mmCIF file of C-alpha atoms in Angstrom:
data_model
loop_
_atom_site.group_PDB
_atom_site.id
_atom_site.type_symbol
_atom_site.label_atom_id
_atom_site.label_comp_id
_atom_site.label_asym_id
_atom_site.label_seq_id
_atom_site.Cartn_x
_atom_site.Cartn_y
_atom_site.Cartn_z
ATOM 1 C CA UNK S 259 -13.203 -18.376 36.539
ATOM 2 C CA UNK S 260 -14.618 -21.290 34.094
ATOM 3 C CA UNK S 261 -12.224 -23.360 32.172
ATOM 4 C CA UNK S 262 -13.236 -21.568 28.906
ATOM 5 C CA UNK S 263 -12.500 -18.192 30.414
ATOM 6 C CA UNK S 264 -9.280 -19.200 31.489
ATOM 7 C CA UNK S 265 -8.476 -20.952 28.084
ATOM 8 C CA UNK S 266 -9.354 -17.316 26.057
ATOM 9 C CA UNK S 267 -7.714 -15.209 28.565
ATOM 10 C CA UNK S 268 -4.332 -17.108 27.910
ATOM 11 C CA UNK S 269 -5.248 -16.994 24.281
ATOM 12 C CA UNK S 270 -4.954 -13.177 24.725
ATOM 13 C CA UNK S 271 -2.203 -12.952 26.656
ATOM 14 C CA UNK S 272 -0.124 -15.103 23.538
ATOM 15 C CA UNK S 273 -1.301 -12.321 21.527
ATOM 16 C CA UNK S 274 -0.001 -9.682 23.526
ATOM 17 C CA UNK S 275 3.343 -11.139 23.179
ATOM 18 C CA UNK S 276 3.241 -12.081 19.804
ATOM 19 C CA UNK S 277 1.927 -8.502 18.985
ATOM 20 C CA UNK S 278 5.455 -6.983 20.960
ATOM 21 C CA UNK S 279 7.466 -9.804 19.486
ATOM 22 C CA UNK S 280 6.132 -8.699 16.451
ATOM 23 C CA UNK S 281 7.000 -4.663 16.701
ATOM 24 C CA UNK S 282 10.884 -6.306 17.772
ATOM 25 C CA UNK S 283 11.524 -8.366 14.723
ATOM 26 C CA UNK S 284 9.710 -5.361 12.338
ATOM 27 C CA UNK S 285 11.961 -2.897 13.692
ATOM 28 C CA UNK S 286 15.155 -5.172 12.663
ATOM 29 C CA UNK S 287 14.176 -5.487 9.420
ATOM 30 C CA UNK S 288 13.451 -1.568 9.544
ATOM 31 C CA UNK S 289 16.959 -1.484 10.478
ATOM 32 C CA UNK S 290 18.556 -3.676 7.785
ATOM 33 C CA UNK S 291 16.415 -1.819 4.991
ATOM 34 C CA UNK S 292 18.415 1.689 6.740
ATOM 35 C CA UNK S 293 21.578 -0.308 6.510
ATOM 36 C CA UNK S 294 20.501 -1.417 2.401
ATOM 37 C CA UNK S 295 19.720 1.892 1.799
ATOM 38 C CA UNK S 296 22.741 2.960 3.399
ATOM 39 C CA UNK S 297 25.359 0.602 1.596
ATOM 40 C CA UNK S 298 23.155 0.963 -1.505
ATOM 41 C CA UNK S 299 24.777 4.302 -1.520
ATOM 42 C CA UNK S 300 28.235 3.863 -2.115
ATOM 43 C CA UNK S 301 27.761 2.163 -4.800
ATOM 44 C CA UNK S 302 27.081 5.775 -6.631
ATOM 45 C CA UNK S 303 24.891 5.286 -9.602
ATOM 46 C CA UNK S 304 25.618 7.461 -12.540
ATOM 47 C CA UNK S 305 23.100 8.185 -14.655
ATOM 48 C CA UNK S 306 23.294 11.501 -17.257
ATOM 49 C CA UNK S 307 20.189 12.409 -18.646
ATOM 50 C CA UNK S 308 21.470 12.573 -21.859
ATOM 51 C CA UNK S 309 22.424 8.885 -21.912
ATOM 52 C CA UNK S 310 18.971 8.249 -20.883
ATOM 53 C CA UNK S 311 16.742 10.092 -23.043
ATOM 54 C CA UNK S 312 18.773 10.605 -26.143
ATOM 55 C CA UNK S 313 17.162 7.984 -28.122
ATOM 56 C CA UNK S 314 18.155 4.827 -30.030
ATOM 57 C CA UNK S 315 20.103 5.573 -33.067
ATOM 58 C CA UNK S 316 17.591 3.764 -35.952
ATOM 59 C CA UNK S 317 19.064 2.002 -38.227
ATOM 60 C CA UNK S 318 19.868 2.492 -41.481
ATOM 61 C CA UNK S 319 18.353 0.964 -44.864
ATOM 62 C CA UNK S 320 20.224 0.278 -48.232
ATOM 63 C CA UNK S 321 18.240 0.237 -51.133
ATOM 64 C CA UNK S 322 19.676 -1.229 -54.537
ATOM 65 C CA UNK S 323 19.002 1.051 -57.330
ATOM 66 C CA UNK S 324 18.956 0.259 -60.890
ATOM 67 C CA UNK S 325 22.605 -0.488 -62.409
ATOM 68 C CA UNK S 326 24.163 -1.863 -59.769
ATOM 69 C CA UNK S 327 24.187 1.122 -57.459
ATOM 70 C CA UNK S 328 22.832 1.517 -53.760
ATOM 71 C CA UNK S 329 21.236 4.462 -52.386
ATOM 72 C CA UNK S 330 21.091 4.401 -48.096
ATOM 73 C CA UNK S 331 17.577 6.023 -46.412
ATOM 74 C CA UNK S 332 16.996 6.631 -43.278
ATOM 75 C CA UNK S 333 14.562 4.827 -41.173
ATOM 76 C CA UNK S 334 11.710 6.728 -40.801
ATOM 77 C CA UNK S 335 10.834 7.675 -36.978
ATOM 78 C CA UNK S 336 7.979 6.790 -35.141
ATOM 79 C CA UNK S 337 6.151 8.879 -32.943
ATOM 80 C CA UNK S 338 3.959 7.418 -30.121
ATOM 81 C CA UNK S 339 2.424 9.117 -27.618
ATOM 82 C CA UNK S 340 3.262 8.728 -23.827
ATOM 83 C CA UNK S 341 2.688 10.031 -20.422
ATOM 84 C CA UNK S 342 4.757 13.339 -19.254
ATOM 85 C CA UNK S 343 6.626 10.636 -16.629
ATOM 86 C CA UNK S 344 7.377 8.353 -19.284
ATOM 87 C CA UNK S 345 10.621 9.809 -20.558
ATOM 88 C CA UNK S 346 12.454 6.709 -21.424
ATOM 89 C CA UNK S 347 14.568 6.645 -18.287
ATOM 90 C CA UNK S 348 15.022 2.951 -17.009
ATOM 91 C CA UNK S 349 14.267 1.718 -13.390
ATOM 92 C CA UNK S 350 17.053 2.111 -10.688
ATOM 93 C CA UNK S 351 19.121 -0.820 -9.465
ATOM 94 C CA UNK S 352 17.008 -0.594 -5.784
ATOM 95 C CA UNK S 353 17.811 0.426 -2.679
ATOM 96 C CA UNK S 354 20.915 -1.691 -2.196
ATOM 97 C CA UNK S 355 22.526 -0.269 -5.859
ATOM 98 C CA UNK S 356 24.932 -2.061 -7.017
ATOM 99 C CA UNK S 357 26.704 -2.673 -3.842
ATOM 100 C CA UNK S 358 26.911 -6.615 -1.854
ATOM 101 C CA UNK S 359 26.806 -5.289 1.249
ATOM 102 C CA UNK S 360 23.447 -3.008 0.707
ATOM 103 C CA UNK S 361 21.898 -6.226 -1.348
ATOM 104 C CA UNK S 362 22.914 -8.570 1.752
ATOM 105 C CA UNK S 363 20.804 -6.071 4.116
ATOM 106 C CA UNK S 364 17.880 -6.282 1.962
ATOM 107 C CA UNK S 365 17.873 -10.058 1.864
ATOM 108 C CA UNK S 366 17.858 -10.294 5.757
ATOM 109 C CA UNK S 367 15.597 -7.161 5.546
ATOM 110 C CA UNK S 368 13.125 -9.467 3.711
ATOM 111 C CA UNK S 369 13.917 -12.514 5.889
ATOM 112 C CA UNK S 370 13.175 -10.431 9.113
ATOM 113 C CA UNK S 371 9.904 -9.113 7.327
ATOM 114 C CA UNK S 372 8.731 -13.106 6.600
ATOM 115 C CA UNK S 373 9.624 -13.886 10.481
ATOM 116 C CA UNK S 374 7.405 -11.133 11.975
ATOM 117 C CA UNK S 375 5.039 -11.780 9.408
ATOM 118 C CA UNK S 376 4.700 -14.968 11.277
ATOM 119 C CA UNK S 377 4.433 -13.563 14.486
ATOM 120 C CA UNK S 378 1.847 -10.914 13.651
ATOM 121 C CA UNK S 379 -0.027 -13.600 11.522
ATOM 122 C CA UNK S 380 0.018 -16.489 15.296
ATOM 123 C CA UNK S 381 -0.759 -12.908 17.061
ATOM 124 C CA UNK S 382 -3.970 -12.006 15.275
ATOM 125 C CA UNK S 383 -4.917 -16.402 15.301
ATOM 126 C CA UNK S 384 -4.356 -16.071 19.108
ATOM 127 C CA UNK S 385 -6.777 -12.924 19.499
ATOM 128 C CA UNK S 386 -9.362 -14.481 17.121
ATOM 129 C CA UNK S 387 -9.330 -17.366 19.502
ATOM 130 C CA UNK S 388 -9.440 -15.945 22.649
ATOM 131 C CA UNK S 389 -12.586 -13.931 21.579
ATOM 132 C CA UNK S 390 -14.277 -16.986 19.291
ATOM 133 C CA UNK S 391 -14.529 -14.865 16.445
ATOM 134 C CA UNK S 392 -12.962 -13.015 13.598
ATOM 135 C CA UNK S 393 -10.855 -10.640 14.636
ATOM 136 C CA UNK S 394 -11.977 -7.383 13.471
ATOM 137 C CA UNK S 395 -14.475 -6.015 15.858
ATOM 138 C CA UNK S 396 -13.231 -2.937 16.956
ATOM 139 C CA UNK S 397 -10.293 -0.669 16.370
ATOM 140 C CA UNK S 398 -7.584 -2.457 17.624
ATOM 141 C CA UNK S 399 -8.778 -5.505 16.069
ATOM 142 C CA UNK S 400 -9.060 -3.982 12.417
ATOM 143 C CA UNK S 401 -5.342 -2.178 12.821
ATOM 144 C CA UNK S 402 -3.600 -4.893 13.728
ATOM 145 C CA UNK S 403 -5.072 -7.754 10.893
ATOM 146 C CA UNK S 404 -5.045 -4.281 8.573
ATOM 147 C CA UNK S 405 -1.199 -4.336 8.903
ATOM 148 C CA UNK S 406 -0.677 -7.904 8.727
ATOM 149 C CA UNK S 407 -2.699 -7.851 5.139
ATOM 150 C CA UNK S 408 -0.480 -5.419 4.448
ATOM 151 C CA UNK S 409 2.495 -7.440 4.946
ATOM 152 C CA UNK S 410 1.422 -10.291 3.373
ATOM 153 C CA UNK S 411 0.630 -8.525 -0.017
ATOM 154 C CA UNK S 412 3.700 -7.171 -0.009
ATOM 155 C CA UNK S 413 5.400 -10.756 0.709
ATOM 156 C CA UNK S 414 2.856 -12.014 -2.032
ATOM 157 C CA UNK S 415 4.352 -9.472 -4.640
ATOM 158 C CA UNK S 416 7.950 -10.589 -4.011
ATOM 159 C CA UNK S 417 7.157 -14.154 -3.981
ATOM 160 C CA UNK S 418 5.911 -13.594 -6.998
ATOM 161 C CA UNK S 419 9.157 -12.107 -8.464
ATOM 162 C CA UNK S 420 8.041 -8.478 -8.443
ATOM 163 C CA UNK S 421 10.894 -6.172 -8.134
ATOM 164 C CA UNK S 422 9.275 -4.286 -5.066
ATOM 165 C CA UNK S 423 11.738 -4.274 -2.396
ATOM 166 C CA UNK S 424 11.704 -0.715 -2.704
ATOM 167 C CA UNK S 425 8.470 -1.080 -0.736
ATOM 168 C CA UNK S 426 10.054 -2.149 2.237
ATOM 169 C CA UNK S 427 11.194 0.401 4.203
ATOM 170 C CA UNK S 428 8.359 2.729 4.206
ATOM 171 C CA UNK S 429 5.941 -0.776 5.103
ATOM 172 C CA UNK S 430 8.316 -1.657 8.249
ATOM 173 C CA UNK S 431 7.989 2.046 9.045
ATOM 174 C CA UNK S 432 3.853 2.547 8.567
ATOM 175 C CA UNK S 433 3.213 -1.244 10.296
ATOM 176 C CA UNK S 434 5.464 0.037 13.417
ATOM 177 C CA UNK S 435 3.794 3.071 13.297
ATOM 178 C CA UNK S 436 0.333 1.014 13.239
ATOM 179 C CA UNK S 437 0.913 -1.351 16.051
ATOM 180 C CA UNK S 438 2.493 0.845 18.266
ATOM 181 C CA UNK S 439 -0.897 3.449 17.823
ATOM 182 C CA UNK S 440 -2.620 0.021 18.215
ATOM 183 C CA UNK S 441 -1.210 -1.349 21.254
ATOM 184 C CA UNK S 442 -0.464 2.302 22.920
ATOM 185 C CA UNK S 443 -4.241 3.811 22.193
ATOM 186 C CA UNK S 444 -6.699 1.742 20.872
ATOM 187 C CA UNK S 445 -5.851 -1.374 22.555
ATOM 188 C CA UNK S 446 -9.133 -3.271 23.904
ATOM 189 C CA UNK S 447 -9.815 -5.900 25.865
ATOM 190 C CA UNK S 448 -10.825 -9.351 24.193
ATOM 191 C CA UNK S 449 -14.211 -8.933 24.735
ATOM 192 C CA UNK S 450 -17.891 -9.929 22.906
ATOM 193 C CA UNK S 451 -19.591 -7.972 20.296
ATOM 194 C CA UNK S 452 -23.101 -6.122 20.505
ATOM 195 C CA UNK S 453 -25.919 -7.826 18.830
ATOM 196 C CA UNK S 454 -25.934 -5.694 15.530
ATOM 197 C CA UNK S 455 -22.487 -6.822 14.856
ATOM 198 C CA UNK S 456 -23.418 -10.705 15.504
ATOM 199 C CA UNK S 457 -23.788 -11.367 11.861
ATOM 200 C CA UNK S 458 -22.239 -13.379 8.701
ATOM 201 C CA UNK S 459 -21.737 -9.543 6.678
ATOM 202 C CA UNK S 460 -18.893 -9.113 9.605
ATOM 203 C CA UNK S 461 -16.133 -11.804 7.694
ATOM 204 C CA UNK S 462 -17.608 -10.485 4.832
ATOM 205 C CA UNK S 463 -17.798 -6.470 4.811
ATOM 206 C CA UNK S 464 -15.115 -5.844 6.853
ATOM 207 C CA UNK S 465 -12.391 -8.749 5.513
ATOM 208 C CA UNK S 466 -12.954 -6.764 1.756
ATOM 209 C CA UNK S 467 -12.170 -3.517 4.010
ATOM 210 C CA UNK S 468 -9.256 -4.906 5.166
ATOM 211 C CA UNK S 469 -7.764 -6.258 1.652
ATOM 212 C CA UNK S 470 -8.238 -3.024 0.023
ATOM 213 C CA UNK S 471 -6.882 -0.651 2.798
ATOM 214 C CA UNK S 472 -4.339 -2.752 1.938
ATOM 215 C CA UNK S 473 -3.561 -2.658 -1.545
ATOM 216 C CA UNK S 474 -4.548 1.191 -1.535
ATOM 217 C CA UNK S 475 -1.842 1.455 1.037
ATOM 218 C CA UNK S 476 0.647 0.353 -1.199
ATOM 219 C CA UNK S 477 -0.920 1.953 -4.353
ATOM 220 C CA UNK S 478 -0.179 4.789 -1.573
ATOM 221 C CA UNK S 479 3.293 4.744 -1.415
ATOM 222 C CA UNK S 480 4.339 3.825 -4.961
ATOM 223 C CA UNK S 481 2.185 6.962 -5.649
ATOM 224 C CA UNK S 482 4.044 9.099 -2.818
ATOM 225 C CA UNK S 483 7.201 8.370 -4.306
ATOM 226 C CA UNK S 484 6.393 8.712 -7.922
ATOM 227 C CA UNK S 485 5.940 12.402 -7.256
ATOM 228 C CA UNK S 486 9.771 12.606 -5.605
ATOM 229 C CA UNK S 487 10.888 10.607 -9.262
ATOM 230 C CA UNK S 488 9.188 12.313 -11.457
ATOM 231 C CA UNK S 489 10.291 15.643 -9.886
ATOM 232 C CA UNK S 490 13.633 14.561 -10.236
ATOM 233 C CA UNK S 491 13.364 13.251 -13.611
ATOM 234 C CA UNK S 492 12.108 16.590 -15.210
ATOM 235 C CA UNK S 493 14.875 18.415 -13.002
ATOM 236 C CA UNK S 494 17.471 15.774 -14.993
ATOM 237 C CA UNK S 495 15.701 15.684 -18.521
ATOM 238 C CA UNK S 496 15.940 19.722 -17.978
ATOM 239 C CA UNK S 497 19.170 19.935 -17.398
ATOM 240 C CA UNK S 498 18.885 21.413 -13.613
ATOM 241 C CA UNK S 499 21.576 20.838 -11.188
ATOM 242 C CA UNK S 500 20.544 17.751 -8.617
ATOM 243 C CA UNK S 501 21.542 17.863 -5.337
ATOM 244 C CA UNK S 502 23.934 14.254 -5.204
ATOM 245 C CA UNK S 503 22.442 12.943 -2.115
ATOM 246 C CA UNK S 504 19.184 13.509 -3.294
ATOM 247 C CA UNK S 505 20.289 11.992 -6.691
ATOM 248 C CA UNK S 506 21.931 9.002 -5.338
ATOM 249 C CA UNK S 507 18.624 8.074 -3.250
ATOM 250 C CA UNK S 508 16.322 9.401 -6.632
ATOM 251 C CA UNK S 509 18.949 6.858 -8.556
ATOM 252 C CA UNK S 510 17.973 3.790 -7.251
ATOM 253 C CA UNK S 511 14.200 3.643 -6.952
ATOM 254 C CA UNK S 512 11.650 2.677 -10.298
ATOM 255 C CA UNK S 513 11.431 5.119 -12.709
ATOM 256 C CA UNK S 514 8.420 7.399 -12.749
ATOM 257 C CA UNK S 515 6.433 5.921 -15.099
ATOM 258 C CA UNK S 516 6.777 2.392 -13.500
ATOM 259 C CA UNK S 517 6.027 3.538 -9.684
ATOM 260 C CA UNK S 518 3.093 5.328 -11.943
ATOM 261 C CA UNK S 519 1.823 2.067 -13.360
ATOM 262 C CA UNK S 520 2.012 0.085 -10.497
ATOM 263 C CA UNK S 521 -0.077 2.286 -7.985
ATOM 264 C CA UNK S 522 -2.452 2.247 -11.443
ATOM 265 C CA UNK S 523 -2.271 -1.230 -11.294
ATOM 266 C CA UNK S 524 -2.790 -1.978 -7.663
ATOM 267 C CA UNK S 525 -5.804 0.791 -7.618
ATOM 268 C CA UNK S 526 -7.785 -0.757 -10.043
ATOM 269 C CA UNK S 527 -7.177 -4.306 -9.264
ATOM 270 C CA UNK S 528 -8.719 -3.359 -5.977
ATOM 271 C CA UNK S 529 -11.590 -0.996 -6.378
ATOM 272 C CA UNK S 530 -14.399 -3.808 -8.000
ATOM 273 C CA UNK S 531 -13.464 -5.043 -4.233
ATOM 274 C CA UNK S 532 -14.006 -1.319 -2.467
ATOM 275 C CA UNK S 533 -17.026 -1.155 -4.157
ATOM 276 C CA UNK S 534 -18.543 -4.680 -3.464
ATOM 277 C CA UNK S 535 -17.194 -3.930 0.087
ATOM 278 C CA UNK S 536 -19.557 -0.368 -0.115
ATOM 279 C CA UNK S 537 -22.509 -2.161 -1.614
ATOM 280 C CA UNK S 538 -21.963 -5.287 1.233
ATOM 281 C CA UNK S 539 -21.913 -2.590 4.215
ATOM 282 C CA UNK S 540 -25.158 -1.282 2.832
ATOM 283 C CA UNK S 541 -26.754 -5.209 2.989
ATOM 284 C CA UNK S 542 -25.595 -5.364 6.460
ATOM 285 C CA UNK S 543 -27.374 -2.065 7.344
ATOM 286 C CA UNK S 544 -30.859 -3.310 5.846
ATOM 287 C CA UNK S 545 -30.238 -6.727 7.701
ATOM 288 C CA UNK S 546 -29.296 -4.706 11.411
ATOM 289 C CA UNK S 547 -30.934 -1.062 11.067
ATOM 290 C CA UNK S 548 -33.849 -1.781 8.427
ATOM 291 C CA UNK S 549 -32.421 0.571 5.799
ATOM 292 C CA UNK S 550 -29.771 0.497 3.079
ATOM 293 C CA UNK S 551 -28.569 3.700 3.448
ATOM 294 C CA UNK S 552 -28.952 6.258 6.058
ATOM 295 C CA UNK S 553 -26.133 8.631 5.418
ATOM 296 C CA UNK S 554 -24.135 7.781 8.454
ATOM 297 C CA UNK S 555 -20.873 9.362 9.040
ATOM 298 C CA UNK S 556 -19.220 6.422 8.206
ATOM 299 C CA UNK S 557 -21.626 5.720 5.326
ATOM 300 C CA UNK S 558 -20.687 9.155 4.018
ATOM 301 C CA UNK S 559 -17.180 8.716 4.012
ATOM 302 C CA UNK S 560 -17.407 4.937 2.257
ATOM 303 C CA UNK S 561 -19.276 6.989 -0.737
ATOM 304 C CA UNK S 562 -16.896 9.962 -0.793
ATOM 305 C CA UNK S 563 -13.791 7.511 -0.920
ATOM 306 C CA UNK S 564 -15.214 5.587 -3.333
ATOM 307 C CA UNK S 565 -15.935 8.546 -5.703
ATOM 308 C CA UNK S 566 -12.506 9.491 -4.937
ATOM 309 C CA UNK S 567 -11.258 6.524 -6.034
ATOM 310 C CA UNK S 568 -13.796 6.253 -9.302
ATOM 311 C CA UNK S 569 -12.798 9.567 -10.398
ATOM 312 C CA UNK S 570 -9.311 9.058 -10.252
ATOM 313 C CA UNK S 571 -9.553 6.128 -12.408
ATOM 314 C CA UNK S 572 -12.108 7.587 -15.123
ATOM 315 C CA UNK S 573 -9.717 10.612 -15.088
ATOM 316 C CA UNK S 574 -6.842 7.891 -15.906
ATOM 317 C CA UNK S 575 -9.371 6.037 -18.194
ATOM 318 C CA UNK S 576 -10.993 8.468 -20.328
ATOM 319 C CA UNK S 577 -8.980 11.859 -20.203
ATOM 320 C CA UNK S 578 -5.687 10.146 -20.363
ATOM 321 C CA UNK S 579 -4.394 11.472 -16.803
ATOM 322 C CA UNK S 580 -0.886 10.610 -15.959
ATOM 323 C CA UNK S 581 1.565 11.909 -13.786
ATOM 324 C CA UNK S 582 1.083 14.738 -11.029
ATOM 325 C CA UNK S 583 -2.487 15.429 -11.410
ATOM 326 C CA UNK S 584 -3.657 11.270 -11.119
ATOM 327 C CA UNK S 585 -1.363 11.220 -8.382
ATOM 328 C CA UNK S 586 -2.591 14.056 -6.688
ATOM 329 C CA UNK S 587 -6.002 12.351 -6.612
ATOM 330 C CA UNK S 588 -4.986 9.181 -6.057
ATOM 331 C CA UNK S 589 -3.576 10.382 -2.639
ATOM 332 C CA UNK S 590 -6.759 12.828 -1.763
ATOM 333 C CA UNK S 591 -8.538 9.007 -1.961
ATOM 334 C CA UNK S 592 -6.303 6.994 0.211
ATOM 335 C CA UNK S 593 -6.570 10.036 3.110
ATOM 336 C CA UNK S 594 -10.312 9.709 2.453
ATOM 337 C CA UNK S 595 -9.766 6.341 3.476
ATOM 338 C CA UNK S 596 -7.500 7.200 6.163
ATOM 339 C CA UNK S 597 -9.407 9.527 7.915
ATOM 340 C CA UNK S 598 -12.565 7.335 7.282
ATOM 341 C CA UNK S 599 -11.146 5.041 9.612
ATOM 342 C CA UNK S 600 -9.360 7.259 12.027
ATOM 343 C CA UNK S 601 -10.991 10.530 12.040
ATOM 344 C CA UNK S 602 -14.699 9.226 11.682
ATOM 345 C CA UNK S 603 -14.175 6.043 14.166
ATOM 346 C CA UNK S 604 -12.918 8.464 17.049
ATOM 347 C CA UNK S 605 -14.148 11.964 16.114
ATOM 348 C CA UNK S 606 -17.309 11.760 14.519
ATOM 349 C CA UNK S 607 -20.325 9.566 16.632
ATOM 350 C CA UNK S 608 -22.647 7.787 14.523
ATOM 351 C CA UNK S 609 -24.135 4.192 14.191
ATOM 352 C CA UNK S 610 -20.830 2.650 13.969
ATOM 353 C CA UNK S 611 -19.583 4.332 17.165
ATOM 354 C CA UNK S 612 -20.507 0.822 19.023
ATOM 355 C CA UNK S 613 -17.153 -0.863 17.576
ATOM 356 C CA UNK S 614 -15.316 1.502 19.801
ATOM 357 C CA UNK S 615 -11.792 2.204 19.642
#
């Protein structure tokens, strides 16, 4: 064995470990987002629909009239038009409530999240560097830099003073999920790529992949749990009784119309990316096949997810979709996505079958 072999073969083993050491630290912080969420209930939020949605009492305007005597009008009301989620009723206090103990969890929760960040980040450096090259070639490659994208947005959104710790849980559970399907079944060895795949559109097409899988994913799950709120908010504006458990956990999270606006938000900051990642796959194809477009199983599934995608935002656009039915479609997209990954990379043979799994 040459010095260079042995020097890349270490360089995978250090991402082996870093990969497991990785999965360890994630599942505390899964842990400590349990134990928020589990504190966070105690603290028993009250919230009465009628204090929410009755609304503000307007107030009141004297007029003087002629000889010295005042008449009082009312204020006239002003009617604006709004979503069916937007019903007035304020964001919850998060998972931790208003308990110390619950918020304490979620602060090491987040603290445990920026350490295996680390370790993911040194584990997918390690693999690039034992193989000389970005580390996206094949299945394992792309799952395990997916998740770490997806941990660093959601790092990204806090340091930026977003109030997404909500997010949390259900990321610590999905990247576990990921790297232990990653490490379990599609793990490959560090190895070269074919010729077709020796090519500058490789950091390119597949890097803009990456980001928005990314940001869908968590346009994903504020979507996912928007349809839990706003089921619960119609059950509360309606007067229906609310089971307390479910309340308590309802309670706490954003408010339907904000978990609607930010998987809105996060959708369409995204898709000019999607789509220049769609029209970049086709330039590689010219520059490695000789065509553009050849209506490749994977090819197929970029275009359906992207018309997924478009439609859902020219339904939110144009016909003024909000609520159930946008959400609805914004989750047929994402599994478009999901299983355009998944389902076409190990089910379906095409052109793109030489990445492997």
């Amino acid at each position: 064995m040459t010095i260079a072999a042995a020097v890349n073969e270490n360089f995978a083993n250090y991402s082996n470990y870093l990969i497991y050491s990785a999965m360890a630290v994630y599942t505390l912080a899964f842990l400590a987002h349990m134990a928020e969420w589990v504190f966070g209930s105690r603290s028993r939020v009250a919230i009465t629909a009628a204090a929410l949605t009755a609304p503000a009492a307007a107030p009141a305007i004297e007029v003087v009239q002629r000889g010295g005597g005042t008449a009082t009008l009312e204020r006239p009301k002003v009617v604006t038009r709004s979503s069916a989620s937007d019903r007035g009723i304020p964001d919850g206090p998060g998972a931790a409530g208003t308990d110390a103990d619950g918020d304490r969890y979620g602060r090491i929760a987040v603290s445990l999240t920026v350490l295996a960040f680390v370790f993911h980040l040194a584990a997918v450096a390690c693999r690039a560097a034992s193989v000389q090259r970005v580390p996206w070639g094949n299945m394992y490659e792309f799952s395990t830099t997916f998740g770490m994208v997806a941990v660093g947005m959601y790092l990204a959104l806090l340091a930026l003073k977003k109030r997404v710790r909500w997010i949390g849980l259900f990321l610590t559970t999905t990247v576990l999920l990921d790297l232990g399907l990653a490490v379990a079944v599609l793990y490959t060895d560090s190895d070269q790529l074919v010729p077709a795949l020796h090519s500058y559109w490789l950091w390119i097409h597949v890097s803009c992949a990456i980001i928005s899988g990314a940001v869908f994913y968590l346009a994903a799950v504020g979507t996912f749990l928007f349809l839990f709120r706003d089921y619960y908010e119609a059950a509360l504006t309606a007067g229906r009784a609310v089971n307390p458990t479910w309340a308590n956990i309802m309670n706490r999270l954003p408010s339907a119309a904000t978990l609607d606006k930010f998987a809105y938000r996060m959708n369409a900051l995204v898709f000019p990316l999607y789509t220049f990642t769609v029209i970049a796959g086709s330039i590689w194809a010219q520059a490695a096949w000789g065509r553009y477009w050849g209506w490749d199983p994977k090819e197929t599934w970029s275009f359906i997810t992207w018309v997924a995608y478009a439609c859902y935002l020219h339904a939110r656009a144009t016909a003024g979709w909000k609520g159930r039915k946008a959400a609805a479609l914004a989750l047929v997209a994402f599994a478009c996505f999901i299983f355009n990954y998944y389902g076409v990379n190990i089910f379906i043979t095409g052109k793109h079958s030489y990445a492997g799994v």
